[in-house]
Coordinates of C-alpha atoms and ligand atoms in Angstrom, one line a residue:
M1 CA -53.2 219.4 -179.3
Q2 CA -52.1 216.1 -180.9
S3 CA -50.0 216.5 -184.1
L4 CA -51.2 215.0 -187.3
F5 CA -48.0 212.9 -187.4
Q6 CA -48.3 211.4 -184.0
T7 CA -48.7 207.7 -184.3
E8 CA -49.1 204.7 -182.0
L9 CA -46.1 203.9 -179.9
Q10 CA -43.7 201.7 -181.8
A11 CA -40.4 200.1 -180.8
S12 CA -37.7 198.8 -183.2
V13 CA -34.1 197.7 -182.8
L14 CA -31.8 199.9 -184.8
T15 CA -28.6 197.9 -184.4
A16 CA -27.6 194.9 -186.4
R17 CA -29.1 191.5 -185.5
G18 CA -27.2 189.3 -183.2
P19 CA -25.1 189.9 -180.1
G20 CA -22.9 193.0 -180.1
A21 CA -21.4 195.4 -177.6
V22 CA -24.3 197.9 -177.6
A23 CA -27.9 197.7 -178.8
V24 CA -30.1 200.6 -179.6
I25 CA -33.9 200.4 -179.4
R26 CA -35.9 203.3 -180.9
L27 CA -39.2 204.1 -179.3
Q28 CA -41.4 206.4 -181.4
G29 CA -44.9 207.7 -181.3
H30 CA -47.5 209.3 -179.2
L31 CA -47.5 208.6 -175.5
P32 CA -51.1 208.5 -174.2
P33 CA -51.4 210.3 -170.9
A34 CA -51.7 207.2 -168.7
T35 CA -49.0 205.3 -170.5
N36 CA -45.5 204.9 -169.1
P37 CA -43.4 202.5 -171.2
F38 CA -40.3 203.6 -169.1
Q39 CA -41.7 202.2 -165.9
P40 CA -38.9 199.7 -165.2
F41 CA -36.3 202.5 -165.8
V42 CA -34.6 203.5 -162.5
R43 CA -33.0 206.8 -163.3
Q44 CA -30.0 208.5 -161.7
D45 CA -31.4 212.0 -161.8
D46 CA -34.8 213.8 -161.5
L47 CA -35.5 213.9 -165.2
S48 CA -37.9 211.4 -166.7
P49 CA -37.5 210.3 -170.3
Q50 CA -41.1 211.5 -171.2
N51 CA -40.2 215.2 -170.6
A52 CA -36.4 215.3 -170.6
P53 CA -34.8 218.0 -172.8
I54 CA -34.1 216.8 -176.3
N55 CA -30.7 215.0 -176.6
R56 CA -30.1 215.0 -172.9
I57 CA -28.5 211.6 -171.9
L58 CA -30.3 210.0 -169.0
Y59 CA -28.3 207.3 -167.1
G60 CA -30.0 204.6 -165.2
R61 CA -30.9 200.9 -164.9
W62 CA -33.6 198.7 -166.4
H63 CA -34.1 195.6 -164.2
G64 CA -30.6 196.0 -162.9
E65 CA -29.0 196.5 -166.4
D66 CA -27.1 199.7 -166.9
L67 CA -28.3 201.7 -169.9
V68 CA -28.9 205.2 -171.1
I69 CA -32.0 206.8 -172.6
V70 CA -31.9 209.8 -174.9
R71 CA -35.0 211.7 -176.0
T72 CA -34.0 212.4 -179.6
G73 CA -37.2 214.2 -180.6
A74 CA -40.6 215.3 -179.2
D75 CA -42.0 211.8 -179.6
C76 CA -38.8 209.8 -180.1
W77 CA -36.4 208.1 -177.7
E78 CA -33.4 205.9 -178.0
I79 CA -32.7 203.2 -175.4
Q80 CA -29.0 202.2 -175.6
C81 CA -28.3 199.0 -173.7
H82 CA -26.0 196.1 -173.5
G83 CA -25.9 194.3 -176.9
G84 CA -26.7 190.8 -175.8
S85 CA -30.0 189.5 -177.2
L86 CA -31.4 188.8 -173.7
A87 CA -31.2 192.5 -172.6
V88 CA -32.9 193.6 -175.8
Q89 CA -35.6 191.0 -175.5
R90 CA -36.3 191.9 -171.9
I91 CA -36.7 195.6 -172.7
L92 CA -38.9 194.9 -175.8
Q93 CA -41.0 192.6 -173.7
D94 CA -41.5 195.4 -171.1
L95 CA -42.3 197.9 -173.8
Q96 CA -44.8 195.5 -175.4
A97 CA -46.4 194.9 -172.0
A98 CA -46.9 198.6 -171.7
G99 CA -48.8 198.8 -175.0
T100 CA -46.0 199.5 -177.4
R101 CA -46.1 197.8 -180.8
V102 CA -42.8 196.1 -181.5
T103 CA -42.0 196.3 -185.2
S104 CA -38.4 194.9 -185.4
A105 CA -37.4 191.4 -186.2
A106 CA -36.8 190.8 -182.5
G107 CA -40.4 191.9 -181.9
N108 CA -41.6 189.4 -184.4
L109 CA -39.8 186.8 -182.4
L110 CA -41.4 187.9 -179.2
S111 CA -44.8 187.6 -180.7
T112 CA -44.0 184.1 -182.0
S113 CA -45.0 182.5 -178.7
G114 CA -48.2 184.4 -178.1
R115 CA -49.9 184.7 -181.5
P116 CA -52.2 182.0 -182.6
D117 CA -52.6 183.7 -186.0
L118 CA -49.1 183.0 -187.2
S119 CA -48.8 180.0 -189.6
C120 CA -46.2 177.3 -188.9
E121 CA -44.3 178.5 -192.0
Q122 CA -44.0 182.0 -190.4
R123 CA -43.1 180.7 -187.0
A124 CA -40.5 178.3 -188.5
D125 CA -39.0 181.2 -190.5
Q126 CA -38.7 183.3 -187.4
L127 CA -37.2 180.5 -185.4
V128 CA -34.5 179.9 -188.0
Q129 CA -33.8 183.6 -188.3
H130 CA -33.4 184.1 -184.6
A131 CA -31.3 181.0 -184.2
L132 CA -29.1 182.3 -187.0
Q133 CA -28.5 185.5 -185.1
L134 CA -27.0 183.6 -182.3
C135 CA -24.6 181.6 -184.4
R136 CA -21.0 182.7 -184.1
T137 CA -19.3 180.2 -186.3
R138 CA -19.9 179.4 -190.0
E139 CA -20.4 175.7 -189.1
A140 CA -23.2 176.5 -186.6
A141 CA -24.8 178.9 -189.2
E142 CA -24.7 176.1 -191.8
R143 CA -26.4 173.7 -189.6
I144 CA -29.1 176.2 -188.7
L145 CA -29.7 177.1 -192.3
Q146 CA -30.3 173.5 -193.1
Q147 CA -33.3 173.8 -190.8
A148 CA -35.0 176.2 -193.3
D149 CA -35.6 173.4 -195.8
G150 CA -39.1 172.7 -194.5
R151 CA -38.2 170.4 -191.6
Q152 CA -39.0 173.0 -189.0
V153 CA -42.4 173.7 -190.6
Q154 CA -43.1 170.0 -190.5
L155 CA -42.0 169.7 -186.8
L156 CA -44.2 172.6 -185.8
Q157 CA -47.2 171.2 -187.7
R158 CA -46.7 167.8 -185.9
L159 CA -46.3 169.5 -182.6
A160 CA -49.4 171.5 -183.1
A161 CA -51.2 168.2 -183.9
G162 CA -50.1 166.9 -180.5
D163 CA -47.6 164.3 -181.8
A164 CA -45.8 163.4 -178.6
Q165 CA -43.4 161.1 -180.2
V166 CA -42.0 163.6 -182.6
A167 CA -41.7 166.1 -179.7
A168 CA -39.6 163.6 -177.8
Q169 CA -37.4 162.7 -180.8
S170 CA -36.7 166.4 -181.4
R171 CA -36.0 167.2 -177.7
R172 CA -33.4 164.5 -177.7
W173 CA -31.2 167.0 -179.5
L174 CA -31.8 169.8 -177.1
P175 CA -28.3 169.7 -175.5
F176 CA -26.8 169.6 -179.0
T177 CA -28.9 172.5 -180.2
N178 CA -28.1 174.5 -177.1
S179 CA -24.4 174.0 -177.6
L180 CA -24.7 174.9 -181.3
L181 CA -26.3 178.2 -180.4
H182 CA -24.6 179.0 -177.1
G183 CA -21.4 177.0 -177.0
F184 CA -20.0 174.4 -174.5
R185 CA -18.7 175.0 -171.0
V186 CA -15.6 173.1 -170.0
L187 CA -14.2 173.3 -166.4
L188 CA -10.5 172.9 -165.7
T189 CA -10.1 171.7 -162.2
G190 CA -7.4 169.8 -160.3
E191 CA -5.0 170.3 -157.4
P192 CA -3.0 173.5 -157.0
N193 CA -0.1 173.8 -159.3
A194 CA -1.2 171.1 -161.6
G195 CA -1.1 173.4 -164.6
K196 CA -4.7 174.4 -165.1
S197 CA -4.0 178.0 -165.9
S198 CA -1.1 177.0 -168.2
L199 CA -3.5 174.7 -170.0
L200 CA -6.2 177.3 -170.3
N201 CA -3.6 179.6 -171.9
A202 CA -2.4 176.9 -174.2
L203 CA -5.9 175.9 -175.3
C204 CA -6.9 179.5 -176.0
G205 CA -3.6 180.6 -177.5
R206 CA -3.1 183.6 -175.3
Q207 CA -1.9 184.5 -171.8
R208 CA -5.4 184.8 -170.3
A209 CA -4.6 183.5 -166.8
I210 CA -1.7 184.2 -164.4
V211 CA 0.7 181.2 -164.2
S212 CA 3.1 180.8 -161.3
A213 CA 5.0 178.2 -159.4
V214 CA 3.2 179.2 -156.2
P215 CA 0.4 176.8 -155.4
G216 CA -2.9 178.6 -155.0
T217 CA -2.3 181.3 -157.6
T218 CA -5.8 181.2 -159.2
R219 CA -8.5 182.2 -156.7
D220 CA -11.6 182.9 -158.8
L221 CA -13.3 181.3 -161.7
L222 CA -11.8 182.7 -164.9
D223 CA -13.2 182.1 -168.4
A224 CA -11.9 182.2 -171.9
E225 CA -13.6 181.3 -175.1
T226 CA -12.2 179.6 -178.2
V227 CA -13.4 177.8 -181.3
L228 CA -12.6 174.1 -181.9
D229 CA -13.7 172.6 -185.2
G230 CA -16.4 175.2 -185.5
W231 CA -17.7 174.7 -181.9
I232 CA -17.6 177.5 -179.4
I233 CA -15.9 176.3 -176.2
R234 CA -15.9 178.4 -173.0
F235 CA -13.1 177.2 -170.7
L236 CA -13.4 177.9 -167.0
D237 CA -10.1 178.0 -165.0
S238 CA -10.5 177.6 -161.3
A239 CA -8.8 177.6 -157.9
G240 CA -6.8 174.4 -157.2
V241 CA -8.6 172.0 -154.9
R242 CA -6.8 170.7 -151.8
E243 CA -8.1 169.5 -148.4
E244 CA -6.4 172.2 -146.3
A245 CA -6.9 175.7 -147.6
A246 CA -4.3 178.2 -146.4
S247 CA -6.8 181.1 -146.0
D248 CA -10.4 182.0 -146.1
V249 CA -10.0 183.4 -149.6
E250 CA -8.5 180.1 -150.9
A251 CA -11.3 178.2 -149.1
E252 CA -13.9 180.3 -151.0
G253 CA -12.0 179.7 -154.3
I254 CA -12.1 175.9 -153.7
R255 CA -15.8 176.1 -152.8
R256 CA -16.5 177.9 -156.1
S257 CA -14.3 175.4 -158.0
L258 CA -16.3 172.5 -156.6
T259 CA -19.6 174.2 -157.2
A260 CA -18.7 174.8 -160.8
T261 CA -18.6 171.1 -161.4
C262 CA -22.5 171.1 -161.4
D263 CA -22.9 173.5 -164.3
V264 CA -20.7 172.5 -167.2
D265 CA -20.8 170.2 -170.1
L266 CA -17.4 168.6 -169.5
I267 CA -14.9 168.5 -166.6
C268 CA -11.2 168.2 -167.3
C269 CA -9.5 167.1 -164.2
I270 CA -5.9 168.3 -164.5
A271 CA -3.4 166.2 -162.6
G272 CA 0.1 167.4 -161.8
L273 CA 2.7 165.1 -160.4
R274 CA 0.6 163.8 -157.6
P275 CA -2.6 161.8 -157.4
V276 CA -5.9 163.7 -157.7
P277 CA -7.0 164.8 -154.2
E278 CA -9.6 162.7 -152.5
L279 CA -11.9 165.7 -152.0
L280 CA -12.0 166.3 -155.7
L281 CA -12.5 162.7 -156.6
Q282 CA -15.5 162.6 -154.3
T283 CA -17.1 165.6 -156.0
L284 CA -16.3 164.3 -159.5
A285 CA -18.0 161.0 -158.6
T286 CA -21.3 162.9 -158.5
A287 CA -20.8 165.0 -161.6
N288 CA -23.6 164.9 -164.2
C289 CA -21.3 165.3 -167.2
P290 CA -18.2 163.4 -168.5
V291 CA -15.0 163.8 -166.6
L292 CA -11.7 163.6 -168.6
L293 CA -8.5 162.9 -166.7
V294 CA -5.7 165.1 -168.1
Q295 CA -2.3 164.2 -166.9
N296 CA -0.2 167.4 -167.4
K297 CA 3.5 167.9 -167.2
A298 CA 4.2 164.9 -169.5
D299 CA 7.6 166.4 -170.1
L300 CA 8.6 165.6 -166.5
L301 CA 7.4 162.0 -166.6
T302 CA 10.1 159.6 -167.7
T303 CA 8.1 156.5 -168.7
D304 CA 4.4 155.7 -169.5
G305 CA 4.5 153.7 -166.3
D306 CA 4.8 156.9 -164.3
F307 CA 1.5 158.0 -165.6
E308 CA -0.2 154.6 -164.9
A309 CA 1.2 154.7 -161.3
L310 CA 0.1 158.3 -160.7
Q311 CA -3.5 158.1 -161.8
P312 CA -5.0 154.6 -162.1
L313 CA -8.0 154.9 -164.4
V314 CA -11.0 154.4 -162.1
D315 CA -14.4 156.1 -161.8
P316 CA -15.3 158.9 -162.2
F317 CA -13.1 159.3 -165.3
S318 CA -14.5 158.6 -168.7
D319 CA -11.1 158.8 -170.4
R320 CA -7.6 160.2 -169.9
V321 CA -5.0 161.9 -171.9
L322 CA -1.3 162.8 -171.4
V323 CA -0.2 166.4 -172.2
S324 CA 2.3 169.0 -171.5
A325 CA 1.2 172.6 -171.3
K326 CA 4.9 173.5 -171.5
T327 CA 5.8 171.7 -174.7
L328 CA 2.2 171.5 -176.0
A329 CA 2.7 167.8 -176.6
G330 CA -0.7 166.0 -176.6
L331 CA -2.7 169.2 -177.0
T332 CA -4.3 168.1 -180.3
E333 CA -5.2 164.8 -178.8
L334 CA -6.7 166.6 -175.8
Q335 CA -8.8 168.8 -178.0
S336 CA -10.1 165.8 -180.0
R337 CA -11.0 163.8 -176.9
M338 CA -12.8 166.8 -175.5
L339 CA -14.9 167.1 -178.6
Q340 CA -15.6 163.3 -178.6
L341 CA -17.0 163.6 -175.1
L342 CA -18.9 166.8 -175.7
I343 CA -20.5 165.6 -178.9
P344 CA -20.8 161.8 -178.7
S345 CA -23.1 161.7 -181.7
L346 CA -24.4 164.0 -184.3
P347 CA -28.1 164.2 -185.2
P348 CA -29.1 162.3 -188.4
A349 CA -28.9 164.6 -191.5
D350 CA -32.6 165.3 -191.7
T351 CA -33.3 166.0 -188.0
A352 CA -35.5 169.0 -187.1
L353 CA -33.7 170.5 -184.2
P354 CA -35.7 171.8 -181.2
L355 CA -35.0 175.4 -182.0
A356 CA -38.0 176.8 -180.1
D357 CA -37.0 174.9 -176.9
S358 CA -33.5 176.0 -177.2
L359 CA -34.6 179.6 -177.7
G360 CA -36.9 179.3 -174.7
L361 CA -40.1 179.9 -176.7
D362 CA -43.4 178.3 -175.9
L363 CA -45.1 177.4 -179.1
N364 CA -48.2 175.9 -177.5
H365 CA -50.4 178.2 -179.5
A366 CA -49.1 177.1 -182.9
T367 CA -51.8 176.4 -185.5
A368 CA -51.2 173.8 -188.2
Ligands
LIG1 N1 7.4 171.3 -166.7 C1 6.1 171.7 -166.8 N2 5.7 172.7 -166.0 C2 4.4 173.1 -166.1 C3 3.6 172.5 -167.0 N3 2.4 173.1 -166.9 C4 2.5 174.0 -165.9 N4 3.8 174.0 -165.5 C5 4.3 174.9 -164.4 O1 3.6 174.5 -163.2 C6 3.5 175.7 -162.4 C7 2.0 175.9 -162.0 O2 1.3 176.2 -163.2 P1 -0.1 176.9 -163.2 O3 -0.7 176.8 -164.6 O4 -0.1 178.2 -162.5 O5 -0.9 175.9 -162.3 P2 -2.4 175.9 -161.7 O6 -3.0 174.6 -161.7 O7 -3.2 177.0 -162.4 O8 -2.1 176.4 -160.2 P3 -3.1 177.1 -159.2 O9 -3.7 178.3 -159.9 O10 -2.2 177.5 -158.1 O11 -4.1 176.1 -158.7 C8 4.1 176.8 -163.2 O12 5.4 177.0 -162.7 C9 4.1 176.3 -164.6 O13 5.1 176.9 -165.4 C10 4.0 171.5 -167.9 O14 3.3 170.9 -168.7 N5 5.3 171.1 -167.7
LIG2 MG1 -4.1 178.7 -161.8

């Protein structure tokens, strides 16, 4: 018999908003006989969450993501998953598709795209709230908070009215908005031994990557994040590029290094004491982002003329800078050139940023 207290199935996120190590989603309420909200859960043992003993931890995967489910009461479960907002959204989406009512803030956001009944004010409010959750620096949060002064409402109203011009104006700032919320990706490439890993360590202020005098030390892509002037920057260190790889492993490293040039916001081509290899120059010539030539080991160059002779400034380089990862000379200059190339211009003060686009939400149903 159904208890008086049994309610419709509801899901809510118990953990704090924003990315974290772990997120906990609580699912509570009566499970109608034909309903299985745990359908995507691939469990490791024979117990299903619906009839598992109370407080038994069930290990398994949800669309490939490791997580655990604990039945904490007769009609109550906790799904403990990776704390990134994507994992949580994915699970909430599945629960919602299985008939669960999502009652948390994240649930409100999910429904933003599919509910014609929400006003532009409500939608704008949710967009700003969700964007704020993603901000990891005060500067980013300040810029997003400025969006709550009515400009997002106006943008949504004009989009709902089919104003194509305003849509295009706002979308112009999509890369900027993406970087504000998710950070920039900067690739460090160059020939073996040029000092890429040394520079990664210098830029991040810690010994993240192995440095050695043996060419070909770094084999895989290696990342490290830092904050520059309030901007999140994720640096990718990579295997040194040369025409003749000494092994299959090195060849694979070089392939990954070259492939990574397609998926970053800026490439820093680190040069050692030899000209940049032709193979790398050819790849960089087709890059769809700025390429900064970074002449490292400045401490070993005797005159400015050495630099000119080593690396004549030709395509594909947008700019160049002289540094030493050893003495740290030129590092501040390098950081400011990188920011200039990453953010060539800032949006005018009253710009309504394309938050919905950046968050991947379709607001076609918005009502003015
Ligand atoms: N004098 C001097 N030596 C440097 C500088 N930067 C790096 N080195 C040295 O150059 C060698 C190679 O440095 P790494 O940072 O490992 O070079 P890499 O480009 O990552 O090399 P691979 O991973 O092999 O491609 C090491 O012996 C470093 O100590 C620099 O600015 N000045
Ligand atoms: Mg290296």
